[in-house]
Amino acid sequence: MRAVVCDAWGPPESLRIGELPLPEPGPGQVRVRVHAAAANYPDALMVAGKYQFRPELPFAPGLEFSGVVSAVGDGVDTLHPGDKVVGTATHGAFAEEVVAEAGHLVALPADTGDEALAVAASFLLTYGTSWHALKDRAQAKAGETLLVLGAGGGVGLAAVELGKRMGLRVIAAASTQAKREAARSRGADATVDPGAGDFRDQVRAHAGKAGVDIVYDPVGGALTETALRTLAWGGRHLVVGFAAGEIPKVPANLLLLKGTALLGVFWGDFVRREPAASAANTRQLLQWLREGALQPLVSRRYPLSQAPAALSALLSREAVGKLLVLPQLAD
């Protein structure tokens, strides 16, 4: 099958388009013909050999996808060939076919059209991460103020949308006008520019002197400590990722002085360790998606041959919303 191939650890530019053997589903697994795969920051980390999980070389990256079931392994009776699904795998979605655990796939209605199926590929990881972060980790309450860093990216925009749905006042921090406008389009009450002037003063202008109740942080780097200093008494800082490329060292005294909490958000392990809670979250999110209450922003679609460019756009933080790779899209 045609696939994006990683032969050695390195930047996205080191990937090539080639052939990999058609994967066979083992017990409890399902093979899916990929309709669309989303480009995510962990994909780029995996290609560089810097992710928590290192597949055996060579492999195809890509962990989030939608498509149609083409084969099932022994013991799978919940899904059948021809079913439309959305799901995640450890890797392999930047290819014509991918194998995933049956428990990591969610069946979609049979009448799901091609466009809706493509958009679904952009949904599970970003909204799943942000819903788990705000609902389970921060235990956000209506009326609280949420500061979203990296608000123009996939998980950031999802956090903006979900925060508004939870009744939060949302301040969106993003580095470009286009990203700030995207956050506004998804309900942000106010926007700030981390690169313009004093960031704490910008946030205070919207949150007041008391500060914000929750910081959603998929960025890391120097901005983490600055954002941590904007928290109100009893605030919560959600550590979601490190898109800036630097893992920050946080002064522990900042947590002590304001009675704040630093909370890690690892959605992938949450799915594995708490499958029932994760499934309940996913059902709620998909219901909102079907109702049109959530509107994922897909800003660009790439053919399989340009998947490395999609990952490069993520690393350079150029992307607004989500980027999709479609194996059937003409070069």
mmCIF file with all atom_site columns, C-alpha atoms in Angstrom, residues 25-125:
data_model
loop_
_atom_site.group_PDB
_atom_site.id
_atom_site.type_symbol
_atom_site.label_atom_id
_atom_site.label_alt_id
_atom_site.label_comp_id
_atom_site.label_asym_id
_atom_site.label_entity_id
_atom_site.label_seq_id
_atom_site.pdbx_PDB_ins_code
_atom_site.Cartn_x
_atom_site.Cartn_y
_atom_site.Cartn_z
_atom_site.occupancy
_atom_site.B_iso_or_equiv
_atom_site.pdbx_formal_charge
_atom_site.auth_seq_id
_atom_site.auth_comp_id
_atom_site.auth_asym_id
_atom_site.auth_atom_id
_atom_site.pdbx_PDB_model_num
ATOM 1   C CA . PRO A 1 25  ? -5.457  -6.942  11.945 1.00 0.00 ? 25  PRO A CA 1
ATOM 2   C CA . GLY A 1 26  ? -4.626  -9.182  14.888 1.00 0.00 ? 26  GLY A CA 1
ATOM 3   C CA . PRO A 1 27  ? -7.006  -10.300 17.636 1.00 0.00 ? 27  PRO A CA 1
ATOM 4   C CA . GLY A 1 28  ? -9.110  -7.364  18.817 1.00 0.00 ? 28  GLY A CA 1
ATOM 5   C CA . GLN A 1 29  ? -7.915  -5.163  15.959 1.00 0.00 ? 29  GLN A CA 1
ATOM 6   C CA . VAL A 1 30  ? -9.536  -3.566  12.923 1.00 0.00 ? 30  VAL A CA 1
ATOM 7   C CA . ARG A 1 31  ? -8.099  -2.456  9.594  1.00 0.00 ? 31  ARG A CA 1
ATOM 8   C CA . VAL A 1 32  ? -9.494  0.786   8.170  1.00 0.00 ? 32  VAL A CA 1
ATOM 9   C CA . ARG A 1 33  ? -9.249  2.221   4.672  1.00 0.00 ? 33  ARG A CA 1
ATOM 10  C CA . VAL A 1 34  ? -8.192  5.775   5.483  1.00 0.00 ? 34  VAL A CA 1
ATOM 11  C CA . HIS A 1 35  ? -10.451 8.545   4.219  1.00 0.00 ? 35  HIS A CA 1
ATOM 12  C CA . ALA A 1 36  ? -8.641  11.334  6.089  1.00 0.00 ? 36  ALA A CA 1
ATOM 13  C CA . ALA A 1 37  ? -5.891  11.594  8.678  1.00 0.00 ? 37  ALA A CA 1
ATOM 14  C CA . ALA A 1 38  ? -5.183  14.614  10.854 1.00 0.00 ? 38  ALA A CA 1
ATOM 15  C CA . ALA A 1 39  ? -1.698  16.052  11.300 1.00 0.00 ? 39  ALA A CA 1
ATOM 16  C CA . ASN A 1 40  ? -0.877  16.430  14.990 1.00 0.00 ? 40  ASN A CA 1
ATOM 17  C CA . TYR A 1 41  ? 2.138   17.638  16.942 1.00 0.00 ? 41  TYR A CA 1
ATOM 18  C CA . PRO A 1 42  ? 2.806   14.155  18.399 1.00 0.00 ? 42  PRO A CA 1
ATOM 19  C CA . ASP A 1 43  ? 3.218   12.857  14.832 1.00 0.00 ? 43  ASP A CA 1
ATOM 20  C CA . ALA A 1 44  ? 6.138   15.220  14.282 1.00 0.00 ? 44  ALA A CA 1
ATOM 21  C CA . LEU A 1 45  ? 7.642   14.258  17.643 1.00 0.00 ? 45  LEU A CA 1
ATOM 22  C CA . MET A 1 46  ? 7.348   10.568  16.751 1.00 0.00 ? 46  MET A CA 1
ATOM 23  C CA . VAL A 1 47  ? 9.115   11.075  13.418 1.00 0.00 ? 47  VAL A CA 1
ATOM 24  C CA . ALA A 1 48  ? 11.929  12.835  15.299 1.00 0.00 ? 48  ALA A CA 1
ATOM 25  C CA . GLY A 1 49  ? 12.185  9.975   17.807 1.00 0.00 ? 49  GLY A CA 1
ATOM 26  C CA . LYS A 1 50  ? 11.148  12.299  20.646 1.00 0.00 ? 50  LYS A CA 1
ATOM 27  C CA . TYR A 1 51  ? 7.713   10.906  21.466 1.00 0.00 ? 51  TYR A CA 1
ATOM 28  C CA . GLN A 1 52  ? 6.897   8.598   24.407 1.00 0.00 ? 52  GLN A CA 1
ATOM 29  C CA . PHE A 1 53  ? 6.359   5.737   21.938 1.00 0.00 ? 53  PHE A CA 1
ATOM 30  C CA . ARG A 1 54  ? 8.879   4.722   19.254 1.00 0.00 ? 54  ARG A CA 1
ATOM 31  C CA . PRO A 1 55  ? 7.581   2.405   16.537 1.00 0.00 ? 55  PRO A CA 1
ATOM 32  C CA . GLU A 1 56  ? 9.924   -0.048  14.873 1.00 0.00 ? 56  GLU A CA 1
ATOM 33  C CA . LEU A 1 57  ? 11.438  1.421   11.705 1.00 0.00 ? 57  LEU A CA 1
ATOM 34  C CA . PRO A 1 58  ? 10.248  1.751   8.989  1.00 0.00 ? 58  PRO A CA 1
ATOM 35  C CA . PHE A 1 59  ? 6.748   2.951   9.817  1.00 0.00 ? 59  PHE A CA 1
ATOM 36  C CA . ALA A 1 60  ? 4.062   5.393   8.708  1.00 0.00 ? 60  ALA A CA 1
ATOM 37  C CA . PRO A 1 61  ? 3.233   8.220   11.150 1.00 0.00 ? 61  PRO A CA 1
ATOM 38  C CA . GLY A 1 62  ? -0.297  9.448   11.800 1.00 0.00 ? 62  GLY A CA 1
ATOM 39  C CA . LEU A 1 63  ? -2.379  8.649   14.860 1.00 0.00 ? 63  LEU A CA 1
ATOM 40  C CA . GLU A 1 64  ? -5.813  10.240  14.181 1.00 0.00 ? 64  GLU A CA 1
ATOM 41  C CA . PHE A 1 65  ? -8.027  9.257   11.272 1.00 0.00 ? 65  PHE A CA 1
ATOM 42  C CA . SER A 1 66  ? -11.429 8.434   9.814  1.00 0.00 ? 66  SER A CA 1
ATOM 43  C CA . GLY A 1 67  ? -12.388 5.901   7.202  1.00 0.00 ? 67  GLY A CA 1
ATOM 44  C CA . VAL A 1 68  ? -14.177 2.676   6.356  1.00 0.00 ? 68  VAL A CA 1
ATOM 45  C CA . VAL A 1 69  ? -13.538 -0.707  7.971  1.00 0.00 ? 69  VAL A CA 1
ATOM 46  C CA . SER A 1 70  ? -11.895 -3.097  5.485  1.00 0.00 ? 70  SER A CA 1
ATOM 47  C CA . ALA A 1 71  ? -11.120 -6.089  7.762  1.00 0.00 ? 71  ALA A CA 1
ATOM 48  C CA . VAL A 1 72  ? -11.527 -7.193  11.373 1.00 0.00 ? 72  VAL A CA 1
ATOM 49  C CA . GLY A 1 73  ? -9.428  -9.494  13.545 1.00 0.00 ? 73  GLY A CA 1
ATOM 50  C CA . ASP A 1 74  ? -10.512 -12.368 15.745 1.00 0.00 ? 74  ASP A CA 1
ATOM 51  C CA . GLY A 1 75  ? -12.809 -11.441 18.610 1.00 0.00 ? 75  GLY A CA 1
ATOM 52  C CA . VAL A 1 76  ? -14.146 -8.246  17.033 1.00 0.00 ? 76  VAL A CA 1
ATOM 53  C CA . ASP A 1 77  ? -17.922 -8.337  16.805 1.00 0.00 ? 77  ASP A CA 1
ATOM 54  C CA . THR A 1 78  ? -18.790 -4.646  17.303 1.00 0.00 ? 78  THR A CA 1
ATOM 55  C CA . LEU A 1 79  ? -17.488 -3.483  13.917 1.00 0.00 ? 79  LEU A CA 1
ATOM 56  C CA . HIS A 1 80  ? -17.799 -4.963  10.426 1.00 0.00 ? 80  HIS A CA 1
ATOM 57  C CA . PRO A 1 81  ? -16.361 -4.308  6.955  1.00 0.00 ? 81  PRO A CA 1
ATOM 58  C CA . GLY A 1 82  ? -18.089 -1.311  5.437  1.00 0.00 ? 82  GLY A CA 1
ATOM 59  C CA . ASP A 1 83  ? -18.667 0.492   8.749  1.00 0.00 ? 83  ASP A CA 1
ATOM 60  C CA . LYS A 1 84  ? -17.626 4.146   8.836  1.00 0.00 ? 84  LYS A CA 1
ATOM 61  C CA . VAL A 1 85  ? -15.435 4.958   11.821 1.00 0.00 ? 85  VAL A CA 1
ATOM 62  C CA . VAL A 1 86  ? -13.284 7.595   13.467 1.00 0.00 ? 86  VAL A CA 1
ATOM 63  C CA . GLY A 1 87  ? -10.445 6.672   15.773 1.00 0.00 ? 87  GLY A CA 1
ATOM 64  C CA . THR A 1 88  ? -6.816  6.696   16.828 1.00 0.00 ? 88  THR A CA 1
ATOM 65  C CA . ALA A 1 89  ? -3.885  4.330   16.428 1.00 0.00 ? 89  ALA A CA 1
ATOM 66  C CA . THR A 1 90  ? -0.361  4.339   17.787 1.00 0.00 ? 90  THR A CA 1
ATOM 67  C CA . HIS A 1 91  ? 0.824   5.262   14.263 1.00 0.00 ? 91  HIS A CA 1
ATOM 68  C CA . GLY A 1 92  ? 0.185   4.372   10.622 1.00 0.00 ? 92  GLY A CA 1
ATOM 69  C CA . ALA A 1 93  ? -2.654  6.668   9.509  1.00 0.00 ? 93  ALA A CA 1
ATOM 70  C CA . PHE A 1 94  ? -0.600  8.492   6.859  1.00 0.00 ? 94  PHE A CA 1
ATOM 71  C CA . ALA A 1 95  ? -1.235  5.571   4.530  1.00 0.00 ? 95  ALA A CA 1
ATOM 72  C CA . GLU A 1 96  ? -3.992  4.024   2.466  1.00 0.00 ? 96  GLU A CA 1
ATOM 73  C CA . GLU A 1 97  ? -4.870  1.607   5.295  1.00 0.00 ? 97  GLU A CA 1
ATOM 74  C CA . VAL A 1 98  ? -4.228  1.542   9.051  1.00 0.00 ? 98  VAL A CA 1
ATOM 75  C CA . VAL A 1 99  ? -4.709  -0.993  11.860 1.00 0.00 ? 99  VAL A CA 1
ATOM 76  C CA . ALA A 1 100 ? -6.071  0.082   15.250 1.00 0.00 ? 100 ALA A CA 1
ATOM 77  C CA . GLU A 1 101 ? -7.481  -1.507  18.373 1.00 0.00 ? 101 GLU A CA 1
ATOM 78  C CA . ALA A 1 102 ? -11.232 -1.966  18.072 1.00 0.00 ? 102 ALA A CA 1
ATOM 79  C CA . GLY A 1 103 ? -11.718 -0.163  21.385 1.00 0.00 ? 103 GLY A CA 1
ATOM 80  C CA . HIS A 1 104 ? -10.066 2.946   19.957 1.00 0.00 ? 104 HIS A CA 1
ATOM 81  C CA . LEU A 1 105 ? -12.583 3.262   17.116 1.00 0.00 ? 105 LEU A CA 1
ATOM 82  C CA . VAL A 1 106 ? -16.037 4.822   17.198 1.00 0.00 ? 106 VAL A CA 1
ATOM 83  C CA . ALA A 1 107 ? -18.679 3.882   14.639 1.00 0.00 ? 107 ALA A CA 1
ATOM 84  C CA . LEU A 1 108 ? -20.307 6.737   12.727 1.00 0.00 ? 108 LEU A CA 1
ATOM 85  C CA . PRO A 1 109 ? -23.800 6.709   11.201 1.00 0.00 ? 109 PRO A CA 1
ATOM 86  C CA . ALA A 1 110 ? -23.984 4.842   7.891  1.00 0.00 ? 110 ALA A CA 1
ATOM 87  C CA . ASP A 1 111 ? -25.251 7.991   6.140  1.00 0.00 ? 111 ASP A CA 1
ATOM 88  C CA . THR A 1 112 ? -22.172 10.036  7.113  1.00 0.00 ? 112 THR A CA 1
ATOM 89  C CA . GLY A 1 113 ? -21.079 11.815  3.929  1.00 0.00 ? 113 GLY A CA 1
ATOM 90  C CA . ASP A 1 114 ? -17.535 12.220  2.652  1.00 0.00 ? 114 ASP A CA 1
ATOM 91  C CA . GLU A 1 115 ? -17.176 15.769  3.967  1.00 0.00 ? 115 GLU A CA 1
ATOM 92  C CA . ALA A 1 116 ? -18.463 14.893  7.428  1.00 0.00 ? 116 ALA A CA 1
ATOM 93  C CA . LEU A 1 117 ? -16.200 11.833  7.456  1.00 0.00 ? 117 LEU A CA 1
ATOM 94  C CA . ALA A 1 118 ? -13.190 14.027  6.647  1.00 0.00 ? 118 ALA A CA 1
ATOM 95  C CA . VAL A 1 119 ? -14.045 16.575  9.355  1.00 0.00 ? 119 VAL A CA 1
ATOM 96  C CA . ALA A 1 120 ? -14.448 13.741  11.862 1.00 0.00 ? 120 ALA A CA 1
ATOM 97  C CA . ALA A 1 121 ? -10.760 12.930  11.396 1.00 0.00 ? 121 ALA A CA 1
ATOM 98  C CA . SER A 1 122 ? -9.890  16.347  12.809 1.00 0.00 ? 122 SER A CA 1
ATOM 99  C CA . PHE A 1 123 ? -12.023 15.947  15.889 1.00 0.00 ? 123 PHE A CA 1
ATOM 100 C CA . LEU A 1 124 ? -11.241 13.135  18.292 1.00 0.00 ? 124 LEU A CA 1
ATOM 101 C CA . LEU A 1 125 ? -7.774  14.022  19.585 1.00 0.00 ? 125 LEU A CA 1
#
